[in-house]
PDB file of C-alpha atoms in Angstrom:
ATOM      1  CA  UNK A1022       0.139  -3.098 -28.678  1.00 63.00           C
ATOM      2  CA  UNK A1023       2.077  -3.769 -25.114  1.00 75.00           C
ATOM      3  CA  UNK A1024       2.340  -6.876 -23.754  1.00 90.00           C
ATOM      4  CA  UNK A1025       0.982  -7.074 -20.141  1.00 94.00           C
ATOM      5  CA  UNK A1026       1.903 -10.283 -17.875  1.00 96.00           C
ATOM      6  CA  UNK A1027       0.744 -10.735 -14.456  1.00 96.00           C
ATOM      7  CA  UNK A1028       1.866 -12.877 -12.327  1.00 96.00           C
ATOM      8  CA  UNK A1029       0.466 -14.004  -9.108  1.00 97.00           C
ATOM      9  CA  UNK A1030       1.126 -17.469  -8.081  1.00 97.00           C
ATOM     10  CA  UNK A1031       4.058 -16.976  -5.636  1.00 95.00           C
ATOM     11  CA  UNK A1032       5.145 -12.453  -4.911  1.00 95.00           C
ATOM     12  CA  UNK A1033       3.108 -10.636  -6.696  1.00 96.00           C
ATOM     13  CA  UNK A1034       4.831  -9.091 -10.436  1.00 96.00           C
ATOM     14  CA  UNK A1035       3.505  -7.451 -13.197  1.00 96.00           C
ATOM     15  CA  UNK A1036       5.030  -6.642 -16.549  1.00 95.00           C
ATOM     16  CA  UNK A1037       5.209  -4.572 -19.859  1.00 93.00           C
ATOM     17  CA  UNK A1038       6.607  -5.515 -22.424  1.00 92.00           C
ATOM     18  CA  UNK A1039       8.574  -7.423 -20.503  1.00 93.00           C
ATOM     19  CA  UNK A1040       9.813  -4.589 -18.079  1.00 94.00           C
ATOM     20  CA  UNK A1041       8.812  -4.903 -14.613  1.00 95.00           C
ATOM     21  CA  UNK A1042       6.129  -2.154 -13.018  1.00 94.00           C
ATOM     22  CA  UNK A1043       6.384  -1.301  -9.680  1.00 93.00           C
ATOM     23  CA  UNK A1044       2.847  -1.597  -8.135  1.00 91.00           C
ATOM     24  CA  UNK A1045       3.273  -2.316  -3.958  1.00 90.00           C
ATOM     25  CA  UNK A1046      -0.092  -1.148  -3.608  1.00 90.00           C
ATOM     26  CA  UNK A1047      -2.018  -4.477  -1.776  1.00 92.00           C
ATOM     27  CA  UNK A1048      -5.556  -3.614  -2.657  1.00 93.00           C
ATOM     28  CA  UNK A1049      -4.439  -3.117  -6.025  1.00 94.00           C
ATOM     29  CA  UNK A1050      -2.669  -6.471  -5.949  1.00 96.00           C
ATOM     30  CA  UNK A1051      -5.561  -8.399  -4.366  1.00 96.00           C
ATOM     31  CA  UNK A1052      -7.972  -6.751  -7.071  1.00 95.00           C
ATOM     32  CA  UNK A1053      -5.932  -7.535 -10.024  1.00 96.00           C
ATOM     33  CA  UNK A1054      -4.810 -11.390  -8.602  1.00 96.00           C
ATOM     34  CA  UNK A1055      -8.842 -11.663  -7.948  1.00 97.00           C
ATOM     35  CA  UNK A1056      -9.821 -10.755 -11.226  1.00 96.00           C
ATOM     36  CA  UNK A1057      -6.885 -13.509 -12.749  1.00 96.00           C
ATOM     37  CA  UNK A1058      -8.789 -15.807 -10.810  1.00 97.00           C
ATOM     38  CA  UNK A1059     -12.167 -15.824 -10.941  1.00 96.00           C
ATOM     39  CA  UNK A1060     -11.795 -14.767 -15.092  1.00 94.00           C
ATOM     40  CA  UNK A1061     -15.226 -13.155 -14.993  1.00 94.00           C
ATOM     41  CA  UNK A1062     -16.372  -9.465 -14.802  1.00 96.00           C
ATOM     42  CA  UNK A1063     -17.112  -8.470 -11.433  1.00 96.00           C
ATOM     43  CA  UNK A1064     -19.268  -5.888 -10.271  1.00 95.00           C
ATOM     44  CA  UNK A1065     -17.940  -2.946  -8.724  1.00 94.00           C
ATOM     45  CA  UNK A1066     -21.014  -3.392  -5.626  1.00 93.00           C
ATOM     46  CA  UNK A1067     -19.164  -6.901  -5.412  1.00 95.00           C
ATOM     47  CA  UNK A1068     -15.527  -5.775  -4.865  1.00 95.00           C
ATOM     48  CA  UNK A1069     -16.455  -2.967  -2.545  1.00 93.00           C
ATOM     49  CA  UNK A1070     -17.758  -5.326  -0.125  1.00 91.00           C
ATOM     50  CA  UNK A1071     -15.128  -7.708  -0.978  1.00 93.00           C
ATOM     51  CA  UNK A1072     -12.290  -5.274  -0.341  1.00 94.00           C
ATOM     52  CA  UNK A1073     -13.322  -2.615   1.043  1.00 92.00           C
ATOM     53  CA  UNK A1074     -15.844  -3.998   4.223  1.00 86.00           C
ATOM     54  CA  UNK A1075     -15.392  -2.115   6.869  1.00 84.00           C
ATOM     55  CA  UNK A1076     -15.077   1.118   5.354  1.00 85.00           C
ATOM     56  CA  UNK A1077     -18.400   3.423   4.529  1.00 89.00           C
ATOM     57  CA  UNK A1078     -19.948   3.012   1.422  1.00 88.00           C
ATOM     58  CA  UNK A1079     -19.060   6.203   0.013  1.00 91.00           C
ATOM     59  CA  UNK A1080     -15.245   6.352   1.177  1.00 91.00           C
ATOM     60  CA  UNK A1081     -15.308   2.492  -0.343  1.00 91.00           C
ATOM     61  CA  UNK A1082     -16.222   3.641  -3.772  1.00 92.00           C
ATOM     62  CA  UNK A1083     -13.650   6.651  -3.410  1.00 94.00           C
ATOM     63  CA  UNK A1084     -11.100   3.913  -2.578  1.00 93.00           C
ATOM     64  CA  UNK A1085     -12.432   1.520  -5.538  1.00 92.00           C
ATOM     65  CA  UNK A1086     -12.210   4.601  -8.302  1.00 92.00           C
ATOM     66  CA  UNK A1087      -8.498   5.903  -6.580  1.00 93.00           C
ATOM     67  CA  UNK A1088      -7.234   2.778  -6.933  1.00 93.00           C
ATOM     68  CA  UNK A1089      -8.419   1.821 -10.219  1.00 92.00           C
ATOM     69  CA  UNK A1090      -7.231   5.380 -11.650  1.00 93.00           C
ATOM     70  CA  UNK A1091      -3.665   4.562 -10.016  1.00 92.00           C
ATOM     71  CA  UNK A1092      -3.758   1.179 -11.759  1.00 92.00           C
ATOM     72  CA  UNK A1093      -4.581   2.822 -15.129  1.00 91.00           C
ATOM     73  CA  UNK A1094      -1.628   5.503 -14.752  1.00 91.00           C
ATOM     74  CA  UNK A1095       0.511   2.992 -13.726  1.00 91.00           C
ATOM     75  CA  UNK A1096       0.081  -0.121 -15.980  1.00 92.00           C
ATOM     76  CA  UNK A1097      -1.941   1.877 -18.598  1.00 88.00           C
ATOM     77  CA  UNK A1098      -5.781   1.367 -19.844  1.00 88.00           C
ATOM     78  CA  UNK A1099      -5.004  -1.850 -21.533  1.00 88.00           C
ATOM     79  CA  UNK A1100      -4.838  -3.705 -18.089  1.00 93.00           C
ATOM     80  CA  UNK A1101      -8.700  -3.733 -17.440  1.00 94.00           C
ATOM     81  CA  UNK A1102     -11.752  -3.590 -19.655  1.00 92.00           C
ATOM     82  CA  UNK A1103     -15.557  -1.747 -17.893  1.00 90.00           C
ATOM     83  CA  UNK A1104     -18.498  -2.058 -18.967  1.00 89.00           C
ATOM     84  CA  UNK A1105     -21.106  -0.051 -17.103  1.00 87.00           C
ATOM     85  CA  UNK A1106     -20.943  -1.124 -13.164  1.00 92.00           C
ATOM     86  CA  UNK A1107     -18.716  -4.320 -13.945  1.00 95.00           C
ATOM     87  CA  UNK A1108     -15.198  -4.754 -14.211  1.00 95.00           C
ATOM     88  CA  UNK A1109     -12.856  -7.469 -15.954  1.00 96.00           C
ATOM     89  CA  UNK A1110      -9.099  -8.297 -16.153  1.00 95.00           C
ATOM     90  CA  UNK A1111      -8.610  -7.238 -19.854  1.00 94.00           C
ATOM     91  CA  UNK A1112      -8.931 -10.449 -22.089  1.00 94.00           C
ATOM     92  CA  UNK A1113      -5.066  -9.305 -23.318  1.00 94.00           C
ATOM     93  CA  UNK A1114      -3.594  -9.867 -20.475  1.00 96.00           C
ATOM     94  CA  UNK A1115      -1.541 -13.384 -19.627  1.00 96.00           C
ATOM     95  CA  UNK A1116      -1.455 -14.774 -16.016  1.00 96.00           C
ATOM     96  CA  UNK A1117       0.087 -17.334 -14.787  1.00 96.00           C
ATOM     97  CA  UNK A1118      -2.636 -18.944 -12.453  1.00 96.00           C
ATOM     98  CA  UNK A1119      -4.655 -19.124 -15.733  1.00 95.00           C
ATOM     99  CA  UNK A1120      -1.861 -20.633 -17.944  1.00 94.00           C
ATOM    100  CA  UNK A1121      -1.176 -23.456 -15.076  1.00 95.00           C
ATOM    101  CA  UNK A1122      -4.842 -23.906 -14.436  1.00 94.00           C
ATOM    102  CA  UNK A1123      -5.690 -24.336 -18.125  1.00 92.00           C
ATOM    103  CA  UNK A1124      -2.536 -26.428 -18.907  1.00 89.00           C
ATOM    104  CA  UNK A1125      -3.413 -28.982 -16.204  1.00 87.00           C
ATOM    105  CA  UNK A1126      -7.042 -28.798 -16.907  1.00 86.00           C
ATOM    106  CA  UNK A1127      -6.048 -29.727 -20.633  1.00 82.00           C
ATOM    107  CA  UNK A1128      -3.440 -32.871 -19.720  1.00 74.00           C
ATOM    108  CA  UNK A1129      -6.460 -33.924 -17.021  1.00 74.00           C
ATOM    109  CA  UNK A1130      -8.896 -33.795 -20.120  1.00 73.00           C
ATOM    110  CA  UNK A1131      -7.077 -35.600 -22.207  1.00 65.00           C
ATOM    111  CA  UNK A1132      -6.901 -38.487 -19.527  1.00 60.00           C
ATOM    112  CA  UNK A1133      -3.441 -39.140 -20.887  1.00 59.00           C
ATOM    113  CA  UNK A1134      -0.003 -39.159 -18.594  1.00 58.00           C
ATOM    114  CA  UNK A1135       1.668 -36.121 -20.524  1.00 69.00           C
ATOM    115  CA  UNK A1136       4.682 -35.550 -17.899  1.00 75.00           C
ATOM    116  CA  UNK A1137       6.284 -33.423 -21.031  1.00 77.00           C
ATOM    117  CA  UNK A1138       3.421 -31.007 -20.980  1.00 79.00           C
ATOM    118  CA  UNK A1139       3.456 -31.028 -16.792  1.00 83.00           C
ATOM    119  CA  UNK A1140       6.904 -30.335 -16.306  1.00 83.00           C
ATOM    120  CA  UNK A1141       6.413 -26.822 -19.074  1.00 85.00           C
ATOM    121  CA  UNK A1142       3.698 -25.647 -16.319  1.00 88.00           C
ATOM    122  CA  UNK A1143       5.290 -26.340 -12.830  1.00 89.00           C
ATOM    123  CA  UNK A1144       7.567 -23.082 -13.859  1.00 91.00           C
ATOM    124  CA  UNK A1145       4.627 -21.198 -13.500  1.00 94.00           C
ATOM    125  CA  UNK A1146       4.639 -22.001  -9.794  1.00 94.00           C
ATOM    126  CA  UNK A1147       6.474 -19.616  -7.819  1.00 93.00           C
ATOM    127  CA  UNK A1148       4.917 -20.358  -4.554  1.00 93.00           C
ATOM    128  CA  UNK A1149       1.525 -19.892  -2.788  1.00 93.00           C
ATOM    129  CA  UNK A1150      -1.467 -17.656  -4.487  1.00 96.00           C
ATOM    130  CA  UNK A1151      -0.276 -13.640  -3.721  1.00 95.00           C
ATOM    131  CA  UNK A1152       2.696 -14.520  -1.309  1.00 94.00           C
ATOM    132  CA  UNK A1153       2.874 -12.393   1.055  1.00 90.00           C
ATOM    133  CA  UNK A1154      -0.411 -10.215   0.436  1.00 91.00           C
ATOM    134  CA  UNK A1155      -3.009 -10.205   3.558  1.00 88.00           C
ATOM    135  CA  UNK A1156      -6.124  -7.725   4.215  1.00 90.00           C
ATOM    136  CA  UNK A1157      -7.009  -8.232   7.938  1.00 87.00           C
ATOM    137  CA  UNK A1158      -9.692  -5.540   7.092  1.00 88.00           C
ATOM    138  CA  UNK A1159     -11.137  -7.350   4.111  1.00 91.00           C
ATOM    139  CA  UNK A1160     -12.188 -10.685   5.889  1.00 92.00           C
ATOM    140  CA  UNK A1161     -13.975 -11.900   2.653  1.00 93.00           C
ATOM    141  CA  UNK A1162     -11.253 -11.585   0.563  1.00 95.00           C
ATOM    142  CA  UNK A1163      -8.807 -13.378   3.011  1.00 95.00           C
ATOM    143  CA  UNK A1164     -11.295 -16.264   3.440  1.00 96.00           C
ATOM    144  CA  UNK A1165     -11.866 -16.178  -0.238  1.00 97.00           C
ATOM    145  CA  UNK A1166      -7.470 -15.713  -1.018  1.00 96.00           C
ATOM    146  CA  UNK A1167      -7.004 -18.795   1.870  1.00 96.00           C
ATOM    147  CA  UNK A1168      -9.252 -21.161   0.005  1.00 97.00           C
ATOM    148  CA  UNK A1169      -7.687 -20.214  -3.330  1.00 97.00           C
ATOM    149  CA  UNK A1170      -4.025 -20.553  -1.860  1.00 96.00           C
ATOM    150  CA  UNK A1171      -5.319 -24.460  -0.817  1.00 96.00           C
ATOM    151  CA  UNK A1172      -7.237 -25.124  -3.796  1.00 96.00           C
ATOM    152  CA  UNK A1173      -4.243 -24.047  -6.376  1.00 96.00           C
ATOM    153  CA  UNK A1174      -1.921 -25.737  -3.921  1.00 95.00           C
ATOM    154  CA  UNK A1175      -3.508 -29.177  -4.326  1.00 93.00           C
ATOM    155  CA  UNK A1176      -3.344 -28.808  -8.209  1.00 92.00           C
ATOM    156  CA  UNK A1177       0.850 -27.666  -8.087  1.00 93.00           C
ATOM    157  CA  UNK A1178       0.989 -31.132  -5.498  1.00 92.00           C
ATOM    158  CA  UNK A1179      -1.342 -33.348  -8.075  1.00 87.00           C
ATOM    159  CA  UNK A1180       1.357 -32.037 -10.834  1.00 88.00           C
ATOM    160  CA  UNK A1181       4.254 -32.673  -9.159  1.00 89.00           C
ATOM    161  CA  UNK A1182       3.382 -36.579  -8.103  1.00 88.00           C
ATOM    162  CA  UNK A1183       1.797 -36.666 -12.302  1.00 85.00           C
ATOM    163  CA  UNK A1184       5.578 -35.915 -13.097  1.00 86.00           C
ATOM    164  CA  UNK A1185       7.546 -37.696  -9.955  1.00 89.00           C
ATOM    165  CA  UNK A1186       5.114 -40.849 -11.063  1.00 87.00           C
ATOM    166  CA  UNK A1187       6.529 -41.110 -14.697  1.00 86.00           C
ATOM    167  CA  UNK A1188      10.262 -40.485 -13.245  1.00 88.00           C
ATOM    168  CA  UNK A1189       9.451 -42.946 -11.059  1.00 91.00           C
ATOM    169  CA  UNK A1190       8.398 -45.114 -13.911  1.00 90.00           C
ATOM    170  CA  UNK A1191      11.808 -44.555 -16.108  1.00 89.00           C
ATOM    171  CA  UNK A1192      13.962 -44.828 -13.337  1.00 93.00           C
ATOM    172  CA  UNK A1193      15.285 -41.410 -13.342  1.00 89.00           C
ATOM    173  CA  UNK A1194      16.143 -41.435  -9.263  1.00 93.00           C
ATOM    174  CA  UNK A1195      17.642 -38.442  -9.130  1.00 93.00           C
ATOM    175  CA  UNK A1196      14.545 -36.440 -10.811  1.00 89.00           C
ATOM    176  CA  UNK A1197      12.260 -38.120  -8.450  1.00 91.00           C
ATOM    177  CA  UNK A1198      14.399 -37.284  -5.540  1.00 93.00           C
ATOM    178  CA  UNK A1199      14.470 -33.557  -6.602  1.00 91.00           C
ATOM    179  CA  UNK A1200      10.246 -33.796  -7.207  1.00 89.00           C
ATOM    180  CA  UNK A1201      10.179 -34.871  -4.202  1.00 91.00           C
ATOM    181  CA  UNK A1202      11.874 -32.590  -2.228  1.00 92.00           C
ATOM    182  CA  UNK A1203      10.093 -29.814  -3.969  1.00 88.00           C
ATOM    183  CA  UNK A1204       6.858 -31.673  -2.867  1.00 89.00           C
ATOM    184  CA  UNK A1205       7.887 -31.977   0.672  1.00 89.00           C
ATOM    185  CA  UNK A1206       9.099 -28.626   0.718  1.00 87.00           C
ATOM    186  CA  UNK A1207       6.313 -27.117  -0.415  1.00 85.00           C
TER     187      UNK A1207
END
């Protein structure tokens, strides 16, 4: 069985097997990073008005099925699971917004400073939820991807000062200049 890895915290990439797929196709991008998000099925009804609102219903579902038979072509039939009218990210694939959300969810949980286990996930951060991606004609989804892009932002800065605080706390200036910078930068 292939490996698939998506990643969509900073440019959007996807892998198998650990060889890169080419897939510039936005809607396709935006469908895949929403589904990596939200981690539940969606129903098809639900992402044609999500990404698809200004077109007619029936060239929207024509869209919907074209771009979910590219997506199967290109990354294969492992990359999505169906069942009836809903759709899911297949439960196989690895993202990173779900590693880094789960990771800091865990150290949060365990109400315990674990700058070891911080620093592993801040990696996983390549920059702002689908960098680079907008869909002026899908209002919804750009609302919806601008709240996301602040809400996983505020969890990347709430790591960083978790880690700058305990290099802060063994004196290591040079580590807490560098977290800083990367927070200021950011």
């Amino acid at each position: 069985m292939s490996t698939i890895r998506l990643t969509v915290l900073g440019p959007f990439a996807i892998t198998r097997d650990q060889q890169p797929i080419p897939l510039n196709i936005a809607k396709v991008q935006a469908l895949l990073a929403y589904l990596a998000v939200t981690r539940t099925p969606q129903s098809r009804e639900h992402l044609l008005s999500f990404l698809w609102a200004e077109s007619h219903p029936e060239a929207a579902r024509k869209n919907l099925r074209n771009r979910l038979w590219q997506l199967r072509q290109t990354v294969g039939e492992a990359v999505l699971t169906t069942n009836g009218d809903w759709i899911a990210l297949a439960p196989t694939v690895w993202t990173d917004v779900a590693a880094f959300e789960t990771g800091l969810a865990a150290v949060a949980q365990a109400n315990a400073l674990d700058a070891d286990h911080v620093a592993v996930l801040l990696p996983l951060w390549r920059g702002g939820l689908l960098e680079g991606v907008h869909l002026t004609e899908a209002p919804d989804f750009e609302l919806w991807l601008t709240t996301e892009r602040a809400r996983l932002g505020q969890l990347y800065l709430r790591a960083l000062q978790t880690l700058l605080a305990e290099h802060q706390r063994a004196a290591d200036w040079p580590q807490v200049i560098a977290l800083a910078q990367t927070g200021l930068a950011y």
